[in-house]
CSV table of C-alpha atoms in Angstrom, one decimal:
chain,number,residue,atom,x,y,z
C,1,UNK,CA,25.8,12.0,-8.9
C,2,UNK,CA,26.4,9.0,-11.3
C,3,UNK,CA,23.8,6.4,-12.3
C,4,UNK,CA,21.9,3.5,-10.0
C,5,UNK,CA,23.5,0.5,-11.0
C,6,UNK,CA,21.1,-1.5,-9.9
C,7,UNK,CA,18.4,-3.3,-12.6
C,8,UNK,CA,16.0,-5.3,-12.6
C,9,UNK,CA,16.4,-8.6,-14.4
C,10,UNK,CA,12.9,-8.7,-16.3
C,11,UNK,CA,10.2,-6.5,-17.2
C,12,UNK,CA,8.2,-9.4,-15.0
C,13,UNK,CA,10.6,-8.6,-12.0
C,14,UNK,CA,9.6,-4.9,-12.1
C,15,UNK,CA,6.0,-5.5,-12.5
C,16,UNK,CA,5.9,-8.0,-9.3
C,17,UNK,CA,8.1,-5.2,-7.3
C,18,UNK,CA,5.8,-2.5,-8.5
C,19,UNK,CA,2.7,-4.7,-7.3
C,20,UNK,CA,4.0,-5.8,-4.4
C,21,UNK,CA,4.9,-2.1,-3.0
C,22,UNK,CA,0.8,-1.4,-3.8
C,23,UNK,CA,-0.9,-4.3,-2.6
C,24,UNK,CA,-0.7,-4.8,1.6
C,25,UNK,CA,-3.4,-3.3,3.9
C,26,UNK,CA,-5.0,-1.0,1.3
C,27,UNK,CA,-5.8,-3.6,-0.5
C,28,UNK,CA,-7.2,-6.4,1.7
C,29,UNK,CA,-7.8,-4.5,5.0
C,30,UNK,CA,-8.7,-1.0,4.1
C,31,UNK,CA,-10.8,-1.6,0.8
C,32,UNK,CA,-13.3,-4.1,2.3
C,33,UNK,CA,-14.6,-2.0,5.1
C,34,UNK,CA,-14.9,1.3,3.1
C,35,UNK,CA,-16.4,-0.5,0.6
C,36,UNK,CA,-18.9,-1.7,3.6
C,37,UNK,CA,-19.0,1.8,4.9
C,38,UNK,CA,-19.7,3.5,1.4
C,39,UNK,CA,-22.5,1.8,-0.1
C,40,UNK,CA,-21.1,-1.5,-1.5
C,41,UNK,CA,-21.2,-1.5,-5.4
C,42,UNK,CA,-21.6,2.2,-5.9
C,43,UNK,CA,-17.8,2.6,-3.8
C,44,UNK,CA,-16.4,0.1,-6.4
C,45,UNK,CA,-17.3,1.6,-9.6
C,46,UNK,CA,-16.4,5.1,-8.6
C,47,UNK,CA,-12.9,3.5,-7.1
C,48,UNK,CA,-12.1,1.9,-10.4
C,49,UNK,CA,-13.2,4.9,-12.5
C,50,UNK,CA,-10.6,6.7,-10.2
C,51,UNK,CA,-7.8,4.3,-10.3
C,52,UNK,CA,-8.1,4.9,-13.8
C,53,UNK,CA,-8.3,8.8,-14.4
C,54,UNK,CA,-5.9,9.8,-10.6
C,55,UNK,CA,-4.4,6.8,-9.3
C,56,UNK,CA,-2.9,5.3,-12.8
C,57,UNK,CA,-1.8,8.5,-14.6
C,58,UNK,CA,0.0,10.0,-11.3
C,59,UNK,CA,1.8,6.4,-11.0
C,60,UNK,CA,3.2,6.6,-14.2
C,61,UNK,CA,4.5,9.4,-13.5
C,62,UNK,CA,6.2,9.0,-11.0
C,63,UNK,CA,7.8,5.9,-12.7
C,64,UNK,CA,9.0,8.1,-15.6
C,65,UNK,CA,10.6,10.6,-13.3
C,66,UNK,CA,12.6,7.5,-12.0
C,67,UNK,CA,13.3,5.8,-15.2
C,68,UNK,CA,14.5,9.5,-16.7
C,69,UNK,CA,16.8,10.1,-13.5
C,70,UNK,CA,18.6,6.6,-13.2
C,71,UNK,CA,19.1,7.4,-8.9
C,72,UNK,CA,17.8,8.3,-6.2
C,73,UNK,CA,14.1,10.2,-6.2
C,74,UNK,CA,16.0,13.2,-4.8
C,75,UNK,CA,19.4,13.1,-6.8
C,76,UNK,CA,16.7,12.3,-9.8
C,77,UNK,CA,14.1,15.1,-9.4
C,78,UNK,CA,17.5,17.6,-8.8
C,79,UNK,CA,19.0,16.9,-12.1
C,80,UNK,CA,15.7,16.8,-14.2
C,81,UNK,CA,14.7,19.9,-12.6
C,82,UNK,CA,18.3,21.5,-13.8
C,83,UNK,CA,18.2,19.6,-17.0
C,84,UNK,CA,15.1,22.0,-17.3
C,85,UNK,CA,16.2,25.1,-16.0
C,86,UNK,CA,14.2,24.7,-13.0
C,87,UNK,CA,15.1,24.7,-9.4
C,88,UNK,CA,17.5,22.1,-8.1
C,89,UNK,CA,15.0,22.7,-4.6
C,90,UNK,CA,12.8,19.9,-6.0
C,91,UNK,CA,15.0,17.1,-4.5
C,92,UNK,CA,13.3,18.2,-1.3
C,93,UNK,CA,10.1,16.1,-2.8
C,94,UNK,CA,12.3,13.3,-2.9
C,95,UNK,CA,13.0,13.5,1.1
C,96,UNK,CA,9.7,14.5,1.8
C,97,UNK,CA,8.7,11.3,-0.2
C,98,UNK,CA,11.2,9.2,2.2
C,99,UNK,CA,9.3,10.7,5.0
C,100,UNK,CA,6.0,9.9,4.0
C,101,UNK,CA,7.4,5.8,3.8
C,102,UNK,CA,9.3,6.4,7.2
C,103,UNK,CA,5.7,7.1,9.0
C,104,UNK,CA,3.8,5.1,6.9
C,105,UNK,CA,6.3,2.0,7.8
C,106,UNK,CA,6.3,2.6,11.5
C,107,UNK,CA,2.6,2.1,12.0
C,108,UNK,CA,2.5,-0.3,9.1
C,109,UNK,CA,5.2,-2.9,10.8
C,110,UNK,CA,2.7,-2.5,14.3
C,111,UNK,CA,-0.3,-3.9,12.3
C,112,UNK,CA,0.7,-5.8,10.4
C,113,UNK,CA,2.5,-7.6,13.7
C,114,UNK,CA,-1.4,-7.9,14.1
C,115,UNK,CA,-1.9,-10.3,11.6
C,116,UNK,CA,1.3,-12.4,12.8
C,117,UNK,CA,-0.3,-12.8,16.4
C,118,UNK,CA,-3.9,-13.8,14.7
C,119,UNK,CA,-2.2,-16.3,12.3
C,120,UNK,CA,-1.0,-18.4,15.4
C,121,UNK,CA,-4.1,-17.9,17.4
C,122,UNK,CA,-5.9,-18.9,14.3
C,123,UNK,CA,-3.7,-22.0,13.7
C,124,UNK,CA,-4.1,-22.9,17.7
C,125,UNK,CA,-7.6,-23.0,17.4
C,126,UNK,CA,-8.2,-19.6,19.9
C,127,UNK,CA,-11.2,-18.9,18.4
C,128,UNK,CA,-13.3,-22.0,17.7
C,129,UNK,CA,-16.7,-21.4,19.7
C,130,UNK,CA,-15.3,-18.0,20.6
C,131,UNK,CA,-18.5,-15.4,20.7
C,132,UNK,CA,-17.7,-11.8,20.0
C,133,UNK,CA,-17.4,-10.7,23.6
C,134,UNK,CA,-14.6,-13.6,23.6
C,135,UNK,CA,-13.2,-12.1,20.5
C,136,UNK,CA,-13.2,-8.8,21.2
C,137,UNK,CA,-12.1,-9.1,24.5
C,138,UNK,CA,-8.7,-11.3,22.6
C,139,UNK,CA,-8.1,-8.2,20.4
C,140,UNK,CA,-8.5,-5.6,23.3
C,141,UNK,CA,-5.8,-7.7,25.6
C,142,UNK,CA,-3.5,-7.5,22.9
C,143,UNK,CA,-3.6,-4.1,21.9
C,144,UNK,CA,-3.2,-3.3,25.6
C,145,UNK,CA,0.0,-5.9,26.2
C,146,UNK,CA,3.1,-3.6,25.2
C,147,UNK,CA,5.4,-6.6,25.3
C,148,UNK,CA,3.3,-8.8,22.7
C,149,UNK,CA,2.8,-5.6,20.2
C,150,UNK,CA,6.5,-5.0,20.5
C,151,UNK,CA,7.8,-8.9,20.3
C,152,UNK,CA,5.4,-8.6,17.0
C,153,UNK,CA,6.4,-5.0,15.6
C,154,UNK,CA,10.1,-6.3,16.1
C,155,UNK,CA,9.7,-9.7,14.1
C,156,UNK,CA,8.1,-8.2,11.3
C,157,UNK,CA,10.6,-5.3,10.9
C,158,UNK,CA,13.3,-8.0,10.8
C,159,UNK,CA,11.3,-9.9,8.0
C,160,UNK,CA,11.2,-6.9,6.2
C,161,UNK,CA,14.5,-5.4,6.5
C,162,UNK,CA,16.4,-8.9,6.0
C,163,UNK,CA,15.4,-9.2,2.6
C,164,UNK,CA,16.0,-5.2,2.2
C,165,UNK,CA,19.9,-5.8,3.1
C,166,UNK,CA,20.2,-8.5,0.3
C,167,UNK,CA,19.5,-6.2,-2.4
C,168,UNK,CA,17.6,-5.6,-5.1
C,169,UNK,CA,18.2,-8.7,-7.1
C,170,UNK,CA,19.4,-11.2,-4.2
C,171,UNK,CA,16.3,-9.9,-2.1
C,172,UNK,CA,13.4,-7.8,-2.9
C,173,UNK,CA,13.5,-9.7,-6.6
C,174,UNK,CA,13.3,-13.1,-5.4
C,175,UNK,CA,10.9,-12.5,-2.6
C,176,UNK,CA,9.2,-11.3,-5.2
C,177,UNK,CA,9.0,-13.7,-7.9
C,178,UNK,CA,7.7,-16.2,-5.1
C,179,UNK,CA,5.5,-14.1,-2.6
C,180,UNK,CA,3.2,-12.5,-5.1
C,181,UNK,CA,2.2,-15.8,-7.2
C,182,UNK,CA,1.7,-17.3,-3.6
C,183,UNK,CA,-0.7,-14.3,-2.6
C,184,UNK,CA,-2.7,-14.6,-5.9
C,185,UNK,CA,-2.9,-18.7,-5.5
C,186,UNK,CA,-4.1,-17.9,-1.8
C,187,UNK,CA,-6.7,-15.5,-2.3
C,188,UNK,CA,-7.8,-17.6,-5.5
C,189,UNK,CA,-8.4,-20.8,-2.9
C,190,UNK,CA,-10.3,-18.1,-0.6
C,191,UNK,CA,-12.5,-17.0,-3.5
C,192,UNK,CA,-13.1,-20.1,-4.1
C,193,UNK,CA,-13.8,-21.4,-1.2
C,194,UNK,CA,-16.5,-18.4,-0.7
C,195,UNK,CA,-18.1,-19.3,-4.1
C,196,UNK,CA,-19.3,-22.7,-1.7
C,197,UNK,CA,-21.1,-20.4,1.0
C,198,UNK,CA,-24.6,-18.9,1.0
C,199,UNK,CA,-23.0,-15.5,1.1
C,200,UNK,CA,-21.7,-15.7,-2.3
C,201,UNK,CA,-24.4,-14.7,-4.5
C,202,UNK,CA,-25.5,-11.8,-2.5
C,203,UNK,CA,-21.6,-10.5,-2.3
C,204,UNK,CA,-21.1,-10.9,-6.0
C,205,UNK,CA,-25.0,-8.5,-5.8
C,206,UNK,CA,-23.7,-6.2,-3.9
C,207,UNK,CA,-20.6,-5.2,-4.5
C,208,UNK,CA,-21.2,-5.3,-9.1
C,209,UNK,CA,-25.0,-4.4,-9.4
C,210,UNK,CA,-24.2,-1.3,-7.8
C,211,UNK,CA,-26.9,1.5,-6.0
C,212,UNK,CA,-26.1,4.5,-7.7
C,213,UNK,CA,-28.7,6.4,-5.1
C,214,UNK,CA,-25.9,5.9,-2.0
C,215,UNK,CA,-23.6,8.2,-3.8
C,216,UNK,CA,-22.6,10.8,-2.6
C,217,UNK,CA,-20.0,13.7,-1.8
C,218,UNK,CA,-19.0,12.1,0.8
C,219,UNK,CA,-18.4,8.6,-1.1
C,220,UNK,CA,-16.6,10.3,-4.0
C,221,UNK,CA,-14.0,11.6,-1.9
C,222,UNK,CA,-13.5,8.3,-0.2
C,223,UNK,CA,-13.2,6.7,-3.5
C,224,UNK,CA,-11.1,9.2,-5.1
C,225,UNK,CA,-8.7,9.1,-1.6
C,226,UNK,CA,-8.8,4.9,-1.8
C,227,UNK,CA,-7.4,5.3,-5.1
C,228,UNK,CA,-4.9,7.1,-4.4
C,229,UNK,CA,-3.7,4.9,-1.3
C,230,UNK,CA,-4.1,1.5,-3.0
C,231,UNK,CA,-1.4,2.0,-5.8
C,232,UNK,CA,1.2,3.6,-3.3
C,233,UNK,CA,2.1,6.7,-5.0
C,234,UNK,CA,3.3,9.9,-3.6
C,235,UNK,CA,5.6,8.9,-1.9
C,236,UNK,CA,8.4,8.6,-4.3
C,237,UNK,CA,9.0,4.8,-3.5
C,238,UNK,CA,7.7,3.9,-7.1
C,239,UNK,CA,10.6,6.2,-8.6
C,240,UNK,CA,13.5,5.3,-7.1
C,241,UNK,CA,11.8,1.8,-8.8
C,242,UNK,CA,11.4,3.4,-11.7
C,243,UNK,CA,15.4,3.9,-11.7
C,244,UNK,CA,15.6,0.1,-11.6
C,245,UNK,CA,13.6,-0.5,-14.5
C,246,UNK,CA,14.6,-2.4,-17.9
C,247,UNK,CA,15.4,0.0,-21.0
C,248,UNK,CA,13.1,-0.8,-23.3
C,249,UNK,CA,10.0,-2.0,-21.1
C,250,UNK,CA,6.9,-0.2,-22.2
C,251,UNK,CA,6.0,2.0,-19.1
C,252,UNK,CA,2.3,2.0,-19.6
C,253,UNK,CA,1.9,-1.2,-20.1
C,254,UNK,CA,3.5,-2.3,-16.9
C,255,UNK,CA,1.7,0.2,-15.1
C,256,UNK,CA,-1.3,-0.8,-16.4
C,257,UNK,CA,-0.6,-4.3,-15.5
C,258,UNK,CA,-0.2,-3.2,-12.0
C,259,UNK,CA,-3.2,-1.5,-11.5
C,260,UNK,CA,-5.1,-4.5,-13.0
C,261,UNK,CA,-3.5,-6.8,-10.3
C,262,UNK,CA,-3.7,-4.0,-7.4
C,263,UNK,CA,-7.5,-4.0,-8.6
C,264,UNK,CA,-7.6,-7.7,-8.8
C,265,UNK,CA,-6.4,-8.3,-5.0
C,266,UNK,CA,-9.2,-5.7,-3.7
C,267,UNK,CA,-11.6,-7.5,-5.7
C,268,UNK,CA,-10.7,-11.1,-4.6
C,269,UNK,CA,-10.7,-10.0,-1.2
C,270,UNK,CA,-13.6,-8.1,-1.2
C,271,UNK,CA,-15.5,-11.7,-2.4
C,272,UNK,CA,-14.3,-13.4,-0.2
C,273,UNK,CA,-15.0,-11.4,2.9
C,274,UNK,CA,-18.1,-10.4,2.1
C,275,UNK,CA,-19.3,-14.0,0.7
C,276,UNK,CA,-18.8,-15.2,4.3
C,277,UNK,CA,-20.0,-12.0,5.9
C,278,UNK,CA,-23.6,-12.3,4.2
C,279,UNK,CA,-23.9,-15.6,4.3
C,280,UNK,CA,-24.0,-14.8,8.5
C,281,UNK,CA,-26.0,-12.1,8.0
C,282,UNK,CA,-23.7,-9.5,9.3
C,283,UNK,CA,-23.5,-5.7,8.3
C,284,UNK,CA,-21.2,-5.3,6.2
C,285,UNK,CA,-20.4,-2.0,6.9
C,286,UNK,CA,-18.5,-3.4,10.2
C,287,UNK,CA,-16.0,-0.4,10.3
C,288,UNK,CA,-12.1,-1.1,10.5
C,289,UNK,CA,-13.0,-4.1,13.3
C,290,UNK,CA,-14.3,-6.1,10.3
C,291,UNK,CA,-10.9,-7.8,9.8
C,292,UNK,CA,-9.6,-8.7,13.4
C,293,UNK,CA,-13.3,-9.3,15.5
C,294,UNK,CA,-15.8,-9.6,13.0
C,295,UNK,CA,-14.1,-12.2,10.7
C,296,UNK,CA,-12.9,-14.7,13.8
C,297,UNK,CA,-16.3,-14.7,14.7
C,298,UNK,CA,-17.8,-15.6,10.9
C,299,UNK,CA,-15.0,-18.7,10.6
C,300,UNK,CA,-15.0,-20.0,13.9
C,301,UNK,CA,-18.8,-20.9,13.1
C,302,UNK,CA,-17.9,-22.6,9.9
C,303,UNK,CA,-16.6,-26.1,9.1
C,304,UNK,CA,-12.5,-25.9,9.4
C,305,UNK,CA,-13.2,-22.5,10.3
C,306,UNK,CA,-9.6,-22.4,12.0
C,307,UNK,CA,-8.0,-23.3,8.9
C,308,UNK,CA,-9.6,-21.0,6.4
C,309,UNK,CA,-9.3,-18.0,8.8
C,310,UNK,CA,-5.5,-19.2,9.3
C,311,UNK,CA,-5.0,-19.0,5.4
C,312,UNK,CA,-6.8,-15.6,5.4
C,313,UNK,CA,-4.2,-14.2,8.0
C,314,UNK,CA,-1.0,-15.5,6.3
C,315,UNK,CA,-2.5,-14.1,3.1
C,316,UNK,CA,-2.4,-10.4,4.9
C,317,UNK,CA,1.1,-11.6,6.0
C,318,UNK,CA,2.5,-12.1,3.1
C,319,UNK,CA,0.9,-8.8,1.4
C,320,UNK,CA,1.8,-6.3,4.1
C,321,UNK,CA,5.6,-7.9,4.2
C,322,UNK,CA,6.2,-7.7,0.6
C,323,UNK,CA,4.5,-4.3,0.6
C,324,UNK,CA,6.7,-3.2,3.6
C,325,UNK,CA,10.0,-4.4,1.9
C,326,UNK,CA,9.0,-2.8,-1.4
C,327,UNK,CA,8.3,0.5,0.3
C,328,UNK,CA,11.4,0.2,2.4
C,329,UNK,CA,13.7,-0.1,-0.4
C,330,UNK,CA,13.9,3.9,-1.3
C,331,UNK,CA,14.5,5.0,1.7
C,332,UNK,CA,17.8,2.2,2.1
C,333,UNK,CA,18.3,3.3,-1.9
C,334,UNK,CA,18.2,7.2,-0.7
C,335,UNK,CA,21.3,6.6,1.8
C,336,UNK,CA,23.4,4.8,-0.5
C,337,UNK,CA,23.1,7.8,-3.1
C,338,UNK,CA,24.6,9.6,0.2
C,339,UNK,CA,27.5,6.9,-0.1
C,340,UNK,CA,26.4,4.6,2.7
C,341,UNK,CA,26.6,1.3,2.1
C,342,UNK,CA,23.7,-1.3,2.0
C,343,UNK,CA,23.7,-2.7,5.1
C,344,UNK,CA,24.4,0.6,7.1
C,345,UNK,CA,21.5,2.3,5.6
C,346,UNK,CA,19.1,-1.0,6.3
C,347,UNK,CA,20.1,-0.8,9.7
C,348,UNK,CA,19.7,2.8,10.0
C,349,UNK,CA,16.4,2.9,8.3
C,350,UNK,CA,15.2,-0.8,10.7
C,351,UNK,CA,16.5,1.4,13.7
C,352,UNK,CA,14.5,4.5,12.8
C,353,UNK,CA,11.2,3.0,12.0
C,354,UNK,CA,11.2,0.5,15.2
C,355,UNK,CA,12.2,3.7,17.5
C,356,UNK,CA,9.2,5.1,16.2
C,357,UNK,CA,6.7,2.4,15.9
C,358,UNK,CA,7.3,1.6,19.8
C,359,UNK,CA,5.2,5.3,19.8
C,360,UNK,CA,2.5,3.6,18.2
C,361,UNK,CA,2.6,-0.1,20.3
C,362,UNK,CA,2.4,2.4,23.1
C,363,UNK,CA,-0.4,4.4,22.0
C,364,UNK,CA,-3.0,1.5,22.7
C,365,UNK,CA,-1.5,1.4,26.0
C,366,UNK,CA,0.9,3.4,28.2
C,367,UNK,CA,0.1,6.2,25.9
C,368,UNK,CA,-3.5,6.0,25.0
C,369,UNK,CA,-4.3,9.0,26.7
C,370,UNK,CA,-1.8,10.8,24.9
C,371,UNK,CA,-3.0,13.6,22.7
C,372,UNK,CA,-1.0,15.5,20.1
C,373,UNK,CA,-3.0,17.1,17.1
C,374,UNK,CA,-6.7,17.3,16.9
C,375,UNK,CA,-7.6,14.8,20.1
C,376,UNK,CA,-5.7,12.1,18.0
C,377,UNK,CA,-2.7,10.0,20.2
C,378,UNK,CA,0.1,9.3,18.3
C,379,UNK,CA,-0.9,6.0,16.4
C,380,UNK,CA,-3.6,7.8,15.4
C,381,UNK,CA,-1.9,10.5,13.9
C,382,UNK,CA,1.0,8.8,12.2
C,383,UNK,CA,-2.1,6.1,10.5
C,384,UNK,CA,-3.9,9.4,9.5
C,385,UNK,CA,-1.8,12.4,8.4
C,386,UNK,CA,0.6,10.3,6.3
C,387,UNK,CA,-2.1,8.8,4.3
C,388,UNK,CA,-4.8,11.3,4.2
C,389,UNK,CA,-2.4,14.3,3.5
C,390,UNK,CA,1.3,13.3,2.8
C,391,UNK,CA,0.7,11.0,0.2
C,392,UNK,CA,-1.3,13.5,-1.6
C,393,UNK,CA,0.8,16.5,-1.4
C,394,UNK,CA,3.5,14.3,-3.0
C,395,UNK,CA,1.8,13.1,-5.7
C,396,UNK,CA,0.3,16.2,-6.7
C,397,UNK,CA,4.0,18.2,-6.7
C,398,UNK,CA,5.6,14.5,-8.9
C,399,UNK,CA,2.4,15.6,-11.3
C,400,UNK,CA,2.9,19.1,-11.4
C,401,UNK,CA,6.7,18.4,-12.1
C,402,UNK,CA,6.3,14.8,-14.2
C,403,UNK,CA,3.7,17.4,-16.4
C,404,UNK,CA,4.7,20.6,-16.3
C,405,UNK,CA,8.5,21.1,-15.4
C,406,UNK,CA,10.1,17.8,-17.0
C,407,UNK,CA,11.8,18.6,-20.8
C,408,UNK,CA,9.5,17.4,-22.8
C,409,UNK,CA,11.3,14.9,-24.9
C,410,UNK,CA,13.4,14.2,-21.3
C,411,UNK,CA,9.7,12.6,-20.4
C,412,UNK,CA,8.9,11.6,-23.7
C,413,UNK,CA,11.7,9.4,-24.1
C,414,UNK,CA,11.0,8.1,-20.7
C,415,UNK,CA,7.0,7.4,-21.1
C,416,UNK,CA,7.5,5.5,-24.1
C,417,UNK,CA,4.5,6.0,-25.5
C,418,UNK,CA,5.0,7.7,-28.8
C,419,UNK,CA,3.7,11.6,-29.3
C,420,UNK,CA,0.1,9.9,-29.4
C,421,UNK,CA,0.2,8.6,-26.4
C,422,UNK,CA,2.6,11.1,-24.6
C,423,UNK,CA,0.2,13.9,-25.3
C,424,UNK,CA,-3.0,11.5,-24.0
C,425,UNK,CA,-1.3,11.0,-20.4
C,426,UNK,CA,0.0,14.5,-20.5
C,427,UNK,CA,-3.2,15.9,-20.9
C,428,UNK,CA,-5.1,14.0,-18.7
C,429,UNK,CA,-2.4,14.2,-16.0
C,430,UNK,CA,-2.8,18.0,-16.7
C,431,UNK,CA,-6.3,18.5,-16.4
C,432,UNK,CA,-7.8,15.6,-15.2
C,433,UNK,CA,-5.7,13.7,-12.5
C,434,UNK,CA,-4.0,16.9,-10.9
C,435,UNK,CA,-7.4,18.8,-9.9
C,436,UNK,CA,-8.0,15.7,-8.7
C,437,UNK,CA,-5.2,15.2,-6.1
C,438,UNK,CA,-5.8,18.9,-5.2
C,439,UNK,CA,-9.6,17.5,-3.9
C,440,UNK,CA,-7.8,14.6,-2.6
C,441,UNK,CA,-6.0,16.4,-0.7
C,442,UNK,CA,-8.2,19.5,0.4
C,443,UNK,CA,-10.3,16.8,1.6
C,444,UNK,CA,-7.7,15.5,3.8
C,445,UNK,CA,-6.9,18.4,5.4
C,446,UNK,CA,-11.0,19.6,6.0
């Protein structure tokens, strides 16, 4: 099992991949409505509080696991785990991490064709003086036309994969270096633009004076799971990353820079949705349908309404493909340590995940009805169980082995942190971010 060869080519490369696998629907679908659901400013400081004590330690751990192994999460955890006189069985983690990605991806490609099919119906004007029967009746038809979500589930998977097949430096790099400064510039324009509406002052109220009376077990554990979910851990696509990585960047530091941008794109969205959700006076505790009825609604009522809420949609674009092709990369990096080469194991992997997201295009339709676990169709399940229980499973075992099974100056070497700082994440990795993914979890399967 010899040594990824891959690198890559700046410590600035590695921090825009790393960003770009986290920041996608977490970060600009799924944080403004649970932060609507959960109480507003109360959510955000407990969600930042956890970013900080589960979601940041666990990431860089499963960074250093990469950066220590120099291949593929499973060929990586397998000689580590020897190095240590442990089981070789722990390259099962890495697989298990590869199908966490492979479910997550197949649902992810279907909604995020979503956003593709509201970014033209935005740009055509479908929605000016559109009332929400109008506009919920639009997002109905399409999640009940087969041949639309398909059309839209294939595109994006193409997107995605295209740039996988180029490799790390001739794709997934250079994507990177100019998606990500386009996202930020985006959702800077958006915030700005909010700052003009009525909305803004009572956003910027509720979501940083926060109501510490609306929390609650309940919000804690939604907080604590959002966490979690934002910074894409757990599913070992951060350390086959972590394989790519530059000798002598400082891990924590990069980390941290990721979790302040991964932070920074919730907060930026959360402005400006909410800055144009008060200033219509809606609820903004809206639900999931926030994003695809409610928001149409709020910008076809505004002055180039079409045009802003065009800009919102390509921003969501542009976050769920780089998040898609960042989180697609393992998997493609997992059969070349089997000896495939690149563009076989794209293929396979594009294949595999469109196979499977047809499930999930059909579960709105031909297939609603459907049932498999719990009363949940298919679509339901794969958006669930991945998240809500995979994800945490996986970074709970990277902890316990990142913590407890990894040679110490093996990890040491790989933190670089000094002794200071190596016994400072050990310790809160230990006995403060583990527990926590245990709850995480536990609450996922309750």
């Amino acid at each position: 099992m010899n040594e990824t060869l891959e690198r890559w080519s700046s410590r600035r490369a590695f921090i825009l991949a790393v960003t770009g696998a986290a920041v996608g629907l977490g970060n600009i679908w799924r944080f403004p409505y649970m932060t609507g659901e959960n109480g507003g400013g109360a959510f955000l400081l407990l969600y930042i509080a956890f970013v900080l004590l589960l979601g940041l330690p666990v990431m860089m751990a499963e960074i250093m696991i990469g950066r220590a192994g120099r291949r593929s999460p499973s060929q990586s955890l397998a000689v580590l785990a020897r190095q240590a006189g442990s089981s070789e069985q722990w390259r099962w983690l890495g697989l298990f991490g590869a199908l966490t990605v492979f479910c997550i991806l197949s649902f992810y490609s279907v909604v995020s064709g979503w956003s593709i099919e509201y970014l033209i119906a935005a740009v055509n004007g479908q929605f000016v003086d559109q009332g929400p029967a109008e506009v919920g009746a639009f997002f109905d038809g399409f999640l009940a036309d087969p041949l639309r979500m398909t059309f839209n589930h294939t595109l994006f998977l193409l997107m995605t994969m295209s740039v996988v097949a180029a490799g790390v430096s001739n794709g997934l790099e250079k994507l990177n270096n100019l998606m990500m400064p386009l996202l930020y510039l985006l959702l800077v324009v958006l915030a700005i633009y909010a700052a003009t509406t009525d909305g803004f002052a009572p956003a910027l109220r509720w979501l940083f004076a926060p109501d510490l009376a609306a929390i609650s077990v309940g919000v804690v554990l939604n907080a604590m799971g959002h966490a979690f979910f934002t910074l894409a851990v757990g599913a070992c696509a951060l350390m086959a990353y972590g394989a790519y990585m530059p000798d002598h960047q400082s891990l924590p530091r990069a980390a941290g820079a990721v979790a302040v941008l991964d932070v920074l794109v919730a907060l930026l969205a959360g402005i400006a949705i909410f800055s144009v959700v008060f200033a219509h006076g809606i609820d903004p505790a809206e639900g999931p349908g926030l994003m695809f009825v409610t928001l149409p609604i709020v910008f076809a009522e505004l002055p180039w309404g079409s045009l802003w809420l065009g800009l919102f949609f390509l921003l969501l674009l542009l976050a769920t493909w780089t998040s898609s092709i960042n989180l697609a990369e393992p998997m493609v990096a997992g059969l070349q340590g089997l000896g495939l080469r690149r563009s076989r194991a794209t293929a396979l992997v594009a294949v595999g995940i469109w196979l499977v997201g047809i499930l999930s295009v059909l579960s709105f339709s031909h297939l609603e009805d459907v049932h498999i676990v719990a009363g949940m169709n298919f679509f339901e399940l794969v958006s669930s169980v991945p998240s809500e229980i995979f994800l945490p499973l996986g970074g709970l075992l990277i902890a316990v082995f990142a913590a407890w099974v990894m040679p110490r100056e093996t990890a040491l070497r790989a933190l670089d942190a000094g002794p200071v700082g190596f016994r400072l994440w050990q310790g809160v990795v230990r006995w403060v971010s583990i527990p926590l993914t245990a709850l995480v979890l536990m609450s996922g399967l309750i």
